[in-house]
Coordinates of C-alpha atoms in Angstrom, one line a residue:
Chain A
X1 CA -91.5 56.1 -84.4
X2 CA -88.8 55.8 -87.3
X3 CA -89.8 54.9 -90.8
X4 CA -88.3 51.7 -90.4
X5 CA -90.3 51.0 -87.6
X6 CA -93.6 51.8 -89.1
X7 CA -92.7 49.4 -92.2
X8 CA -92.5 46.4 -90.0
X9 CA -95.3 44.0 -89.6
X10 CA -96.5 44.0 -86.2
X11 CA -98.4 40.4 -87.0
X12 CA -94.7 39.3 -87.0
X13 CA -93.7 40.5 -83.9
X14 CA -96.8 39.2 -82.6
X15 CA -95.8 36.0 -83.8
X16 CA -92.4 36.2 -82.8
X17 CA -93.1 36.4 -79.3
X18 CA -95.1 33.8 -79.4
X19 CA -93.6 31.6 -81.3
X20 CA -89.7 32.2 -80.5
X21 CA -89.5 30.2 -76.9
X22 CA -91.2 27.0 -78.8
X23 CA -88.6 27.4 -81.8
X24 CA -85.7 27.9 -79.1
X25 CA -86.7 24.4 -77.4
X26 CA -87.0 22.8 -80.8
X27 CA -83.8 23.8 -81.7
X28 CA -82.2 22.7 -78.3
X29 CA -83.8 19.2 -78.9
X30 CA -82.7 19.3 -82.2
X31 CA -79.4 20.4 -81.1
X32 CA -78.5 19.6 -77.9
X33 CA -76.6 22.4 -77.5
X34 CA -78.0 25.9 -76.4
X35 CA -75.7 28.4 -78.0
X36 CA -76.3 26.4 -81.1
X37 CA -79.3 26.2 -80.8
X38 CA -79.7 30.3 -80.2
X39 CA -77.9 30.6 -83.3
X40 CA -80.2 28.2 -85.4
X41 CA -83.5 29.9 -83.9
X42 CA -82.2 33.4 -84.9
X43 CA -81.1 32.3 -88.3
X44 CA -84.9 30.8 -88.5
X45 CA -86.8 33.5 -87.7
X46 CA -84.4 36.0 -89.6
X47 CA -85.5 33.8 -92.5
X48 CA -89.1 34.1 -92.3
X49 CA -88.5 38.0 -91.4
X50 CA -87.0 38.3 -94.6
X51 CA -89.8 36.3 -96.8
X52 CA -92.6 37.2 -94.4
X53 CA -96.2 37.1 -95.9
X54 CA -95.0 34.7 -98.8
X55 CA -95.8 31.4 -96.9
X56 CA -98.9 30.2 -95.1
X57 CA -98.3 28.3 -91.9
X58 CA -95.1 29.9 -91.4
X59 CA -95.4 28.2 -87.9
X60 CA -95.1 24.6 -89.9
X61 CA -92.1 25.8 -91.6
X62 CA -90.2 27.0 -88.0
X63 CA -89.5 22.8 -87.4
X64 CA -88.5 22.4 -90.8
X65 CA -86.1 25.1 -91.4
X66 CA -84.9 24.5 -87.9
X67 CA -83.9 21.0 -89.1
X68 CA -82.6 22.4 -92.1
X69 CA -80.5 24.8 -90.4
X70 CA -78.8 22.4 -88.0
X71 CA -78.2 20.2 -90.7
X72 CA -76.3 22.5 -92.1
X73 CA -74.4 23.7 -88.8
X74 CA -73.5 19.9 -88.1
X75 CA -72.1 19.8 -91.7
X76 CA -70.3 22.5 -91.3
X77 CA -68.5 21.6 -88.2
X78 CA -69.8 18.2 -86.4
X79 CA -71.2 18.4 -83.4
X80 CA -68.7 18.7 -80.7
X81 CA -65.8 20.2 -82.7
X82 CA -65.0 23.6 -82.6
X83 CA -62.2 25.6 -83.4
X84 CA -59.3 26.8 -81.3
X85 CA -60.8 30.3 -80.6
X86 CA -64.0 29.2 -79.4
X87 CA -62.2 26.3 -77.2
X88 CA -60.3 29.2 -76.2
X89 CA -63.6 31.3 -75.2
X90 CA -65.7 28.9 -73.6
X91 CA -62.6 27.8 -71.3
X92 CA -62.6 31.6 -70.0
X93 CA -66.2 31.3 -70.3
X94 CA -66.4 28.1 -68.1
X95 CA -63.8 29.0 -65.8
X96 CA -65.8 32.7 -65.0
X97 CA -69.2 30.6 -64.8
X98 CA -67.1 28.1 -61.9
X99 CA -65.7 31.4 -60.5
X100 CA -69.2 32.2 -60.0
X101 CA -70.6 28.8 -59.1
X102 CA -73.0 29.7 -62.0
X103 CA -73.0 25.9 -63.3
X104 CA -74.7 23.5 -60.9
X105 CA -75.1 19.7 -60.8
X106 CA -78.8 20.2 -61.5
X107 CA -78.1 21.8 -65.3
X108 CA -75.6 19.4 -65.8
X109 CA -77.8 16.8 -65.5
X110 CA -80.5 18.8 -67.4
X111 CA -77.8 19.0 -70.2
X112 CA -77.3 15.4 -70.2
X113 CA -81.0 14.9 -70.5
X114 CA -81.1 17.0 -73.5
X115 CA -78.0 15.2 -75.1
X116 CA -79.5 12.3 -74.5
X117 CA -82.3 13.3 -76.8
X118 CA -80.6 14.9 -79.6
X119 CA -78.8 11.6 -80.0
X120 CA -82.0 9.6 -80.7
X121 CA -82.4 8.0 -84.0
X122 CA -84.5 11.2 -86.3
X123 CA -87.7 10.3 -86.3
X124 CA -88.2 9.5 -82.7
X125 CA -86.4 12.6 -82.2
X126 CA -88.3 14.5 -84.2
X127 CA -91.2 13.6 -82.8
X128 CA -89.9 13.7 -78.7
X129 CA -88.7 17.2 -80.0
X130 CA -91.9 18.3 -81.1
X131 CA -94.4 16.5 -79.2
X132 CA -93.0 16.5 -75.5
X133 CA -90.5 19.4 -75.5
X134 CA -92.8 21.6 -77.5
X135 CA -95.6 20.1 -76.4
X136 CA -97.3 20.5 -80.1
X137 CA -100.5 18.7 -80.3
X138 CA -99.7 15.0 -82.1
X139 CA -102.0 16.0 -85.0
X140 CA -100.2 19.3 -85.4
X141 CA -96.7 16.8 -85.1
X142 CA -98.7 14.5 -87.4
X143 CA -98.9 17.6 -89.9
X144 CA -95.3 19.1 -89.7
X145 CA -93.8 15.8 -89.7
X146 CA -96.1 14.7 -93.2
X147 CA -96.5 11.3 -91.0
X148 CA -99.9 9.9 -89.2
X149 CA -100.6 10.3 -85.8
X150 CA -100.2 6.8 -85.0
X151 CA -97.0 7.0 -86.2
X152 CA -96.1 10.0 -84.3
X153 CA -97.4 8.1 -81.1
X154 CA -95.4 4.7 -82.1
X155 CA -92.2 7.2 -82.4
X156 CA -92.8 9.0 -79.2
X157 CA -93.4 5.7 -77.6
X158 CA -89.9 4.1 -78.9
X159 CA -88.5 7.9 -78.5
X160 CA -89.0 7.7 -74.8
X161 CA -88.4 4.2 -73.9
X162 CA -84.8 4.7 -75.4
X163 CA -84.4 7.4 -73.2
X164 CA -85.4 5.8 -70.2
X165 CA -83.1 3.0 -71.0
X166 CA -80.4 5.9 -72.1
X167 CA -80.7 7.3 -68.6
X168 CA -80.4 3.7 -66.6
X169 CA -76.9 3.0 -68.2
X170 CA -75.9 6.3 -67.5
X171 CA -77.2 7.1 -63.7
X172 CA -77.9 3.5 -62.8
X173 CA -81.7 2.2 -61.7
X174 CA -82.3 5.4 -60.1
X175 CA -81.7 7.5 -62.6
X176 CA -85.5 8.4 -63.7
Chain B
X1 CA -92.1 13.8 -61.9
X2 CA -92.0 11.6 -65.5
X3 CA -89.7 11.8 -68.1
X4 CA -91.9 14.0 -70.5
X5 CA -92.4 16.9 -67.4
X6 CA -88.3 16.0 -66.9
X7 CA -87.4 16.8 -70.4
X8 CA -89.5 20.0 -71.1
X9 CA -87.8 21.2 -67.4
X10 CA -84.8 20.6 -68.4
X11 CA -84.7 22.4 -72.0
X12 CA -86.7 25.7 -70.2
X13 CA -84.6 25.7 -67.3
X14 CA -81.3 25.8 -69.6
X15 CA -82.7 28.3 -72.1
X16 CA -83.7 30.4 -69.6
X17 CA -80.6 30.4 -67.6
X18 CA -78.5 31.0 -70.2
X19 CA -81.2 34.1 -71.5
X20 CA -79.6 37.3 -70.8
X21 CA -81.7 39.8 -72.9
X22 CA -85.4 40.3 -73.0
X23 CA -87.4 38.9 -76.1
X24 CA -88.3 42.7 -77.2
X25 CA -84.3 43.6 -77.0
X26 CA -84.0 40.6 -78.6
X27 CA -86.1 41.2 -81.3
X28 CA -84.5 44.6 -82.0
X29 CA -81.2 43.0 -82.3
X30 CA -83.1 40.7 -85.2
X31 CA -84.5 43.6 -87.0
X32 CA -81.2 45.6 -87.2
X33 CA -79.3 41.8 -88.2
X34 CA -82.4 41.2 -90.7
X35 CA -81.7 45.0 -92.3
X36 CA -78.3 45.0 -92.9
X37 CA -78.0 41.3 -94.2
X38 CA -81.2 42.2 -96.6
X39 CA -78.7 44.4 -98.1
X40 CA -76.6 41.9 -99.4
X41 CA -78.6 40.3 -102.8
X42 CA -76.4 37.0 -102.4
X43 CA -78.5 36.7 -98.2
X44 CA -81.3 37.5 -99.7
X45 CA -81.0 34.8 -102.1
X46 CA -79.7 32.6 -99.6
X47 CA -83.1 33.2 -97.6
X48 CA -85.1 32.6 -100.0
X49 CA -83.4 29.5 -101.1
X50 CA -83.3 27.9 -97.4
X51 CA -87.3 28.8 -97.7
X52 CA -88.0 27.1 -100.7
X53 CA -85.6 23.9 -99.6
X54 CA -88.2 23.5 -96.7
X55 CA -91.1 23.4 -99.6
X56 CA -89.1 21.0 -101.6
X57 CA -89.1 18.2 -99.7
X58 CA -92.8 18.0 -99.4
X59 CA -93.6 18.5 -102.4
X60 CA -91.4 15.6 -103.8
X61 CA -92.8 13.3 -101.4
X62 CA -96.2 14.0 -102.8
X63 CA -95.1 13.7 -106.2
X64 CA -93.2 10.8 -105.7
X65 CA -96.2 9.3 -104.4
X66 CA -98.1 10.7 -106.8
X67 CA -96.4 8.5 -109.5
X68 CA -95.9 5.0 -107.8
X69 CA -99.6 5.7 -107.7
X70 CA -99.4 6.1 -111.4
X71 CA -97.2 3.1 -112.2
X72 CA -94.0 5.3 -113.4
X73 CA -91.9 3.7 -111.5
X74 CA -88.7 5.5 -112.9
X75 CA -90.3 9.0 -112.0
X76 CA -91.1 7.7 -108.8
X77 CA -87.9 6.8 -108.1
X78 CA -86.6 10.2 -108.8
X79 CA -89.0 12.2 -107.0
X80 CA -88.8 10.1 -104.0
X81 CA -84.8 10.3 -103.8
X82 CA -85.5 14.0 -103.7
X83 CA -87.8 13.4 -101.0
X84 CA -85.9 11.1 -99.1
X85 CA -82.6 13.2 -99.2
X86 CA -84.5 16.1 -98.1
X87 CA -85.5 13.9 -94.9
X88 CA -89.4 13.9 -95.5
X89 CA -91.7 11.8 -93.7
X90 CA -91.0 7.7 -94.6
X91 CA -90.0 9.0 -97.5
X92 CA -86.9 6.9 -97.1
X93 CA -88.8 3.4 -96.3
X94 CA -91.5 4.4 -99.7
X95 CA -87.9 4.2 -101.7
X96 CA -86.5 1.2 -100.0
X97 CA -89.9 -0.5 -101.3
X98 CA -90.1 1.0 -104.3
X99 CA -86.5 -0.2 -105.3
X100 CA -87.3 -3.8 -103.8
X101 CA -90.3 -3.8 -106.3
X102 CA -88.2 -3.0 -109.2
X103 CA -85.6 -5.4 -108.4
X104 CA -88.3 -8.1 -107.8
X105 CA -89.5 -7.3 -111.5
X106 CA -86.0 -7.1 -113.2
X107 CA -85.4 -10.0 -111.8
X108 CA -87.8 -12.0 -113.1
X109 CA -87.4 -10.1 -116.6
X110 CA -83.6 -11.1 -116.7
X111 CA -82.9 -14.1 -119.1
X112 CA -79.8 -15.2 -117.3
X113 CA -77.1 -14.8 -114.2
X114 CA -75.4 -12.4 -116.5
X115 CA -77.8 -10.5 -118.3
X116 CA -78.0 -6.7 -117.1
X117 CA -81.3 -6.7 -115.9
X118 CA -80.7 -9.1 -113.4
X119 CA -77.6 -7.0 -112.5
X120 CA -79.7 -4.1 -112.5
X121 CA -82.1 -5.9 -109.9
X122 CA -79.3 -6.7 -107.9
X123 CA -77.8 -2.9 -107.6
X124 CA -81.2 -2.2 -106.8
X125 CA -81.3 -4.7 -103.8
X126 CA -78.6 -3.0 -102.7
X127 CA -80.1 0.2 -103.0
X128 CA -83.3 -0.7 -101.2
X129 CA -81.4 -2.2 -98.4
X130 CA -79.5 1.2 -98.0
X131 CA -82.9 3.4 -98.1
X132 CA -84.2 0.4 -95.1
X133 CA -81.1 1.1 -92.9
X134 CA -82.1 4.9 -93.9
X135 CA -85.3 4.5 -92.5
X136 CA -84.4 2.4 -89.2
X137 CA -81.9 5.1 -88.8
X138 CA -84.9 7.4 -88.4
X139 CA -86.8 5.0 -85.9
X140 CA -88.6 2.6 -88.3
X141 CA -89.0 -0.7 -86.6
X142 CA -86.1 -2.6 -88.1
X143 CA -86.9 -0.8 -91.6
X144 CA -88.6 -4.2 -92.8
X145 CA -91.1 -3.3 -95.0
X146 CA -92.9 -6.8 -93.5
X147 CA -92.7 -5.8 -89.9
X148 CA -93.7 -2.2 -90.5
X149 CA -97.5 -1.7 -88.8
X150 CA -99.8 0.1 -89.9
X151 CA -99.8 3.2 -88.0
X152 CA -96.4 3.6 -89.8
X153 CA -98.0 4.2 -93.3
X154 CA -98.4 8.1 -94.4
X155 CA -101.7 9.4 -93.6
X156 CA -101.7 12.5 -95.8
X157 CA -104.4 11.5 -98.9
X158 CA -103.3 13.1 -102.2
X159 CA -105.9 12.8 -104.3
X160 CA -105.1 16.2 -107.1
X161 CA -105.7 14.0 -110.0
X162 CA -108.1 11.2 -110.7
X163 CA -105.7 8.5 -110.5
X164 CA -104.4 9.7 -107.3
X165 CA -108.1 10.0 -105.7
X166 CA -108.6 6.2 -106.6
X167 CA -105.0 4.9 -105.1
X168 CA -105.7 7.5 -102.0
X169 CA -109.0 5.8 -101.7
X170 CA -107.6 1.9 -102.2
X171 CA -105.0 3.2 -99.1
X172 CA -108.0 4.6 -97.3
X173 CA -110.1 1.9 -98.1
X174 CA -107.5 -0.8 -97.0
X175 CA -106.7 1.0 -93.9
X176 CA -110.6 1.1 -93.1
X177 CA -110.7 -2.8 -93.8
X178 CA -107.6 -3.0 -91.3
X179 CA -109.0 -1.1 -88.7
X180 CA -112.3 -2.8 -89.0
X181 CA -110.8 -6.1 -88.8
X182 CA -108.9 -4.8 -85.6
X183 CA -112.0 -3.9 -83.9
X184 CA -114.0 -6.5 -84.9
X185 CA -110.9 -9.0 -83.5
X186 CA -111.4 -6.7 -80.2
X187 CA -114.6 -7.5 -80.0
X188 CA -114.2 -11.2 -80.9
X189 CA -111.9 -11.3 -78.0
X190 CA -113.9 -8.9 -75.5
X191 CA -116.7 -11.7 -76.0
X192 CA -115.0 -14.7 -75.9
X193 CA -113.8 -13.3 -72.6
X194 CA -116.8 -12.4 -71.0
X195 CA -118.7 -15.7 -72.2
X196 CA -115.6 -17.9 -71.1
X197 CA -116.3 -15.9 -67.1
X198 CA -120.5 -16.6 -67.4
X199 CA -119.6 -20.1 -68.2
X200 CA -116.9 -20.4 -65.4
X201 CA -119.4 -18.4 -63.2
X202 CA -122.2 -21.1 -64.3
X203 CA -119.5 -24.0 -63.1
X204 CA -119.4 -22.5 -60.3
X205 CA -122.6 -22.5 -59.1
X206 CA -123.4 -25.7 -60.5
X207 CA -120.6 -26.9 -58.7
X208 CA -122.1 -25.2 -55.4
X209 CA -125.5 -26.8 -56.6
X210 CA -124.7 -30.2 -56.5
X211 CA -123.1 -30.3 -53.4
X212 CA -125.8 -28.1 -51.8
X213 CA -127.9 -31.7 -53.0
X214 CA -125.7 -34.0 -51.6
X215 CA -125.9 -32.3 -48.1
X216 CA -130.1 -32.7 -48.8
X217 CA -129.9 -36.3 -49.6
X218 CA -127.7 -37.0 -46.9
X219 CA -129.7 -35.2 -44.5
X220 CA -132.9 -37.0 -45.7
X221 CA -131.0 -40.2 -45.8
X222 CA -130.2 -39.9 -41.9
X223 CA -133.7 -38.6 -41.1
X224 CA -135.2 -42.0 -43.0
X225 CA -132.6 -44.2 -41.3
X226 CA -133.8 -42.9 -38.2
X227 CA -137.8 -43.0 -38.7
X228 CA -136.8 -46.4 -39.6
X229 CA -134.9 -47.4 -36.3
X230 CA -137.4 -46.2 -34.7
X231 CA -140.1 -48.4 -36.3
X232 CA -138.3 -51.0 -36.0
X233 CA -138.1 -50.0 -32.0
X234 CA -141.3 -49.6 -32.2
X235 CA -142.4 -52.9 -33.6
X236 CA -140.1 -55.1 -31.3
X237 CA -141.8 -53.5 -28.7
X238 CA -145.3 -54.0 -30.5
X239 CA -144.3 -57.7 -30.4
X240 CA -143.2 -58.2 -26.8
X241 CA -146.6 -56.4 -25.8
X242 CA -148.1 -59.2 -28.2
X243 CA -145.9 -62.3 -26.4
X244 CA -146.9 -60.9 -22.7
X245 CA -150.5 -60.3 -23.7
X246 CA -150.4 -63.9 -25.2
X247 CA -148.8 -65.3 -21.9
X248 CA -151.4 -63.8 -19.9
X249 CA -154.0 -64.5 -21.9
X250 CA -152.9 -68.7 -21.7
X251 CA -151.9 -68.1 -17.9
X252 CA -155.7 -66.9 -17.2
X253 CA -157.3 -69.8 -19.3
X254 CA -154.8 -72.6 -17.7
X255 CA -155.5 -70.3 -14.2
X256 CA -159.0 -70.6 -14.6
X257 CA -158.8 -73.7 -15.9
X258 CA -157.5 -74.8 -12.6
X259 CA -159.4 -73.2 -10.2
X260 CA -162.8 -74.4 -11.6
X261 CA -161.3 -78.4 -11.2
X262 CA -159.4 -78.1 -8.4
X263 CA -162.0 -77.6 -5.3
X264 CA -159.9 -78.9 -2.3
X265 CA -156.5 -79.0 -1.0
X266 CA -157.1 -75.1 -0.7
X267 CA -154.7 -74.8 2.5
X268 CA -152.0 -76.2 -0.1
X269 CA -152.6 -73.9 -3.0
X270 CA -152.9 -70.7 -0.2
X271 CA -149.0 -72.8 1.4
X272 CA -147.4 -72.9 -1.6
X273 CA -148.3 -70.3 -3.6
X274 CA -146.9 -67.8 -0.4
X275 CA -144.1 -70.1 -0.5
X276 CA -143.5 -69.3 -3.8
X277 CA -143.9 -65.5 -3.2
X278 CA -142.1 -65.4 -0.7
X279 CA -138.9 -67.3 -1.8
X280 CA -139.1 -65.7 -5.3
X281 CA -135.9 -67.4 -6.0
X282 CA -134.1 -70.5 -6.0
X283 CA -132.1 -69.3 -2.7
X284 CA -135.5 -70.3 -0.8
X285 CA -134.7 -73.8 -1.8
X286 CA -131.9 -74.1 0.2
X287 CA -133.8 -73.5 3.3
X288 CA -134.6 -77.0 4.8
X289 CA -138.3 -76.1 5.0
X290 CA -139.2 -75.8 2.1
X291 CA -141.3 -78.9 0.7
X292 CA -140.6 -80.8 -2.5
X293 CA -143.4 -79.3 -4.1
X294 CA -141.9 -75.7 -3.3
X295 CA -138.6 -76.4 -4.4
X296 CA -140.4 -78.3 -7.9
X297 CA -142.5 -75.2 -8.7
X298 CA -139.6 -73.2 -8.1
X299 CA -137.3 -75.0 -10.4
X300 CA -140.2 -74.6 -13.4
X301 CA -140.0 -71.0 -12.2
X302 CA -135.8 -70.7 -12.4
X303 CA -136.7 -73.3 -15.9
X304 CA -139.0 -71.0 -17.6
X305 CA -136.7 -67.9 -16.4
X306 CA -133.5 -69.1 -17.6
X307 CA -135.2 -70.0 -21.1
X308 CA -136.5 -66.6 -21.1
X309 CA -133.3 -65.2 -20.3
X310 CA -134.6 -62.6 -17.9
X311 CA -134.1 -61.0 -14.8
X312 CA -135.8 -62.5 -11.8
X313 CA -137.9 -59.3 -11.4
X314 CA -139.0 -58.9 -15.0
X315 CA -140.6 -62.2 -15.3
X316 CA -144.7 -61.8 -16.0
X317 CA -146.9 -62.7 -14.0
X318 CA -144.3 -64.6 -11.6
X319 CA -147.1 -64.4 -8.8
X320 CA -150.1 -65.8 -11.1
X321 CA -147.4 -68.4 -11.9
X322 CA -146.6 -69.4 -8.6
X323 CA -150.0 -69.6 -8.3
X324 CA -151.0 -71.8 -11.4
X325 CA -148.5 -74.6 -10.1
X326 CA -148.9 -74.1 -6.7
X327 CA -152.9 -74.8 -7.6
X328 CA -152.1 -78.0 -10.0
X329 CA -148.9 -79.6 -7.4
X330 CA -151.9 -80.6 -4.6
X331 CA -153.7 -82.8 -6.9
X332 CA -151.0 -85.6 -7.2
X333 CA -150.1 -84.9 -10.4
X334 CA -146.8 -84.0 -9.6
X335 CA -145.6 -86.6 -11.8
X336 CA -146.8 -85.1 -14.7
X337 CA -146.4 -81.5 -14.0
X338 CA -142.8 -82.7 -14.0
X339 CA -142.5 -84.3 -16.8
X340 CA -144.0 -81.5 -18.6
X341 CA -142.2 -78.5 -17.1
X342 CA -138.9 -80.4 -17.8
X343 CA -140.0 -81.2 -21.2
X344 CA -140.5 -77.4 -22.1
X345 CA -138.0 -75.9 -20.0
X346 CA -135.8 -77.9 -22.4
X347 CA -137.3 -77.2 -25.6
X348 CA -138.1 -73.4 -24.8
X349 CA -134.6 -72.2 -23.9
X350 CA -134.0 -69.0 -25.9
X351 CA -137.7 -69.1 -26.6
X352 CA -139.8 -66.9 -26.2
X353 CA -142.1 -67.5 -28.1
X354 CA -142.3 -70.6 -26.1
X355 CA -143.7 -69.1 -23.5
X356 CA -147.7 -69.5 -24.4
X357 CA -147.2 -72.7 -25.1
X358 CA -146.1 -73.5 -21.5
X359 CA -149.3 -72.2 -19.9
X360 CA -150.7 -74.0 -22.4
X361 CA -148.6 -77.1 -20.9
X362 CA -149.3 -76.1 -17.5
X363 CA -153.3 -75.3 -18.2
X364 CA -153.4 -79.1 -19.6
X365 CA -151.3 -80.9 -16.7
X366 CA -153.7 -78.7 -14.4
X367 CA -156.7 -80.3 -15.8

């Protein structure tokens, strides 16, 4: 074992592995875009690596400084516009993926879903994000969120029925 | 499969097929990024600033709050802008009121259409309605402070400072009242539900009850109806016994009236009473034989049946009869016999009543 190794914290690898998949799906709700949101997670936990053992609850801080994060990555470049090179790339990308039949109808439609919700007004969002994604407790939401857990339910509720009407416009009736 | 299991499918199944390292190697790769960009002070600064923007928020929210509580409006207003920017809770729809308040008040502190506090109140509508989109932007119902439910209030009590403990307890307090008043409007409604089914319930039985009585009384109306018919029955016949037992009883005296006066002429009396037997009917009269005394007697007999308006067989006593006027005709009082007989065969048509007081007739003409 190196010295750098030994001066890590094990209690954040720990929580890294635990706690990594949930941030990835936050960000992906939050996102609606999986590179971006690989991007955002690793920028996340890099910055609680970085100022580890400074903050209680660091796994309240992963939603908000996901948030943060994508906020700035949408102000940087809005969603949806990218620059030549990377148009360049993910054509080749996509055209190897066909090549290999890698992209099937079922994760297009599984992408569509998860556009669907990142285009949801924020709070619902937020809360679909957190609450059905994650599948965070709604008093944990409640906490996070600094909102009660009736609202969080009220939000979920409107979050969802949005979606279901979202999804009947854009498959017809049998959509869900 | 529902929506919720649809969506948590969908964002696992994409994450994982687009996963091409394993979360250790993955790892690594942070801890060698998270080295090298520590060496850089300008990242590290950058880290910690993103860190403490995530506290900010929060805590501007709370200190926001913290001051409406307080009545400084103007600090309020600040610290919730903060809050509100840094997308925190309703922070956004606390502002939108808050700026409504204050342009209520400058409003009615303005002195005329021009005067800058009442354009101050009017920037300040503006501003609230802005923060209101804000918040229906987020998924506040309409961001109407008037429409806005309860369950879309903050729940997080700050109570660091005294004045902050009494406003967190007015909110607590209020929401208790509210959610008191809910129940007890529940339960209100629960009851007024269950007693509006009893009392349909007791309707209905009621409703089965009376007609469960009207079945009874129609049941015991027929039953009395028919005790009744048959009394009557009863009677009539009670009353016919009566009329025959009276015939007799005024046959056998006139009978016996006869046969003590009426010692000879006994060869007649045995004639014509056979006669009369034996022709039973006013067809014997048509046989040449037959003496004026037969066919006399057995016109009284046709007389007395007619006004009795009975068949031939059923008349009483039509032997002892016979024999009555058969017994009285040998005497030479046909004369009055006749008389008589014709007399009540008149007045006794339909009569039966009548009837005793023929024997009675016939008992007197015999003596």
């Amino acid at each position: 074992m190196s010295a750098d190794e030994s001066r890590r914290d094990k209690s954040f690898e720990l929580f890294y592995l635990k706690e990594n998949p949930r941030l990835l799906r936050i960000a992906y709700g939050l996102t609606g875009d999986v590179e971006l949101a690989k991007e955002v997670a690793q920028e996340v936990m890099l910055t609680l690596l970085v100022t580890w053992g400074r903050y209680d609850r660091p796994e309240d801080l992963l939603y908000r400084l996901a948030k943060q994060r994508t906020q700035r990555a949408s102000r940087k470049a809005p969603r949806n516009s990218v620059a030549l090179d990377e148009h360049i790339r993910s054509a080749e990308e996509a055209l190897e993926r066909s090549n290999a039949n890698a992209m099937t109808a079922a994760s297009e439609s599984h992408q569509e879903l998860m556009r669907l919700v990142s285009s949801l007004p924020g709070r619902q969002r937020d809360v679909v994000v957190l609450t059905v994604i994650t599948d965070l407790p709604d008093a944990d939401a409640s906490r996070v969120l600094g909102i009660s857990v009736s609202s969080v339910k009220t939000h979920r509720q409107r979050g969802l029925e949005s979606l279901r009407k979202a999804l009947l416009t854009s498959t017809g009736p049998s959509g869900d | 499969m529902n929506l919720e299991d649809r969506l948590r499918g969908a964002a696992d199944a994409i994450i994982e097929a687009t996963r091409h390292e394993s979360p250790q190697d993955e790892l690594k790769k942070l801890y060698v990024e998270s080295d090298q960009r520590a060496q850089d002070p300008l990242e590290l600064l950058a880290f910690d600033h993103a860190m403490k923007e995530t506290q900010l928020g929060p805590a501007a929210y709370a200190l926001g709050v913290h001051y409406v509580v307080q009545d400084k409006l103007d600090e309020a207003d600040y610290w919730l802008r903060v809050a509100a920017q840094s997308d925190v809770g309703d922070a956004a729809l606390r502002l939108a009121q808050l700026c409504e308040l204050r342009a209520v008040l400058n409003f009615n502190k303005s002195e005329g259409p021009d005067s800058a506090l009442e354009q101050l109140s009017h920037s300040q509508n503006l501003e609230a309605r802005y923060w209101y989109t804000r918040a229906a932007a987020a998924g506040y119902e309409n961001g109407k402070p008037e429409l806005l439910s309860v369950a879309e209030q903050p729940n997080e009590p700050i109570d660091c400072c005294d004045h902050m403990e009494v406003g967190s307890s007015l909110l607590r307090a209020g929401r208790l009242v509210d959610n008191a008043q809910e129940e007890a409007l529940t339960i209100v409604r629960r009851a007024r539900r269950d007693a509006e089914s009893f009392v349909e319930d007791a309707q209905e039985e009621a409703d089965q009850a009376q007609v469960m009585a009207r079945e009874a009384r129609r049941d015991a109306q027929a039953f009395v109806d028919e005790a009744r018919a048959e009394v009557e029955s009863l009677a009539n016949q009670r009353e016919i016994l009566a009329l025959q037992l009276a015939q007799l009883r005024s046959m056998l005296e006139g009978l016996a009236t006869v046969v003590a006066r009426n010692e000879t002429g006994r060869s007649g009396f045995g004639r014509l009473s056979g006669r009369l037997r034996r022709g039973r009917s006013r067809a014997a009269s048509r046989r040449s034989v037959m003496s004026a005394d037969v066919e006399f007697c057995a016109r009284i007999i046709a007389g007395v049946q007619d006004a009795l308006e009975m068949p031939d067989d059923e008349i009483p006593s039509r032997d002892l009869l016979a024999r009555a006027i058969a017994s009285v005709s040998p005497t030479g009082r046909q004369h009055d016999i006749r008389h008589e007989s014709i007399r009540l065969a008149e007045s006794t048509v339909g009569s039966q009543r009548r009837m005793s007081a023929a024997w009675g007739s016939v008992a007197v003409a015999g003596r």
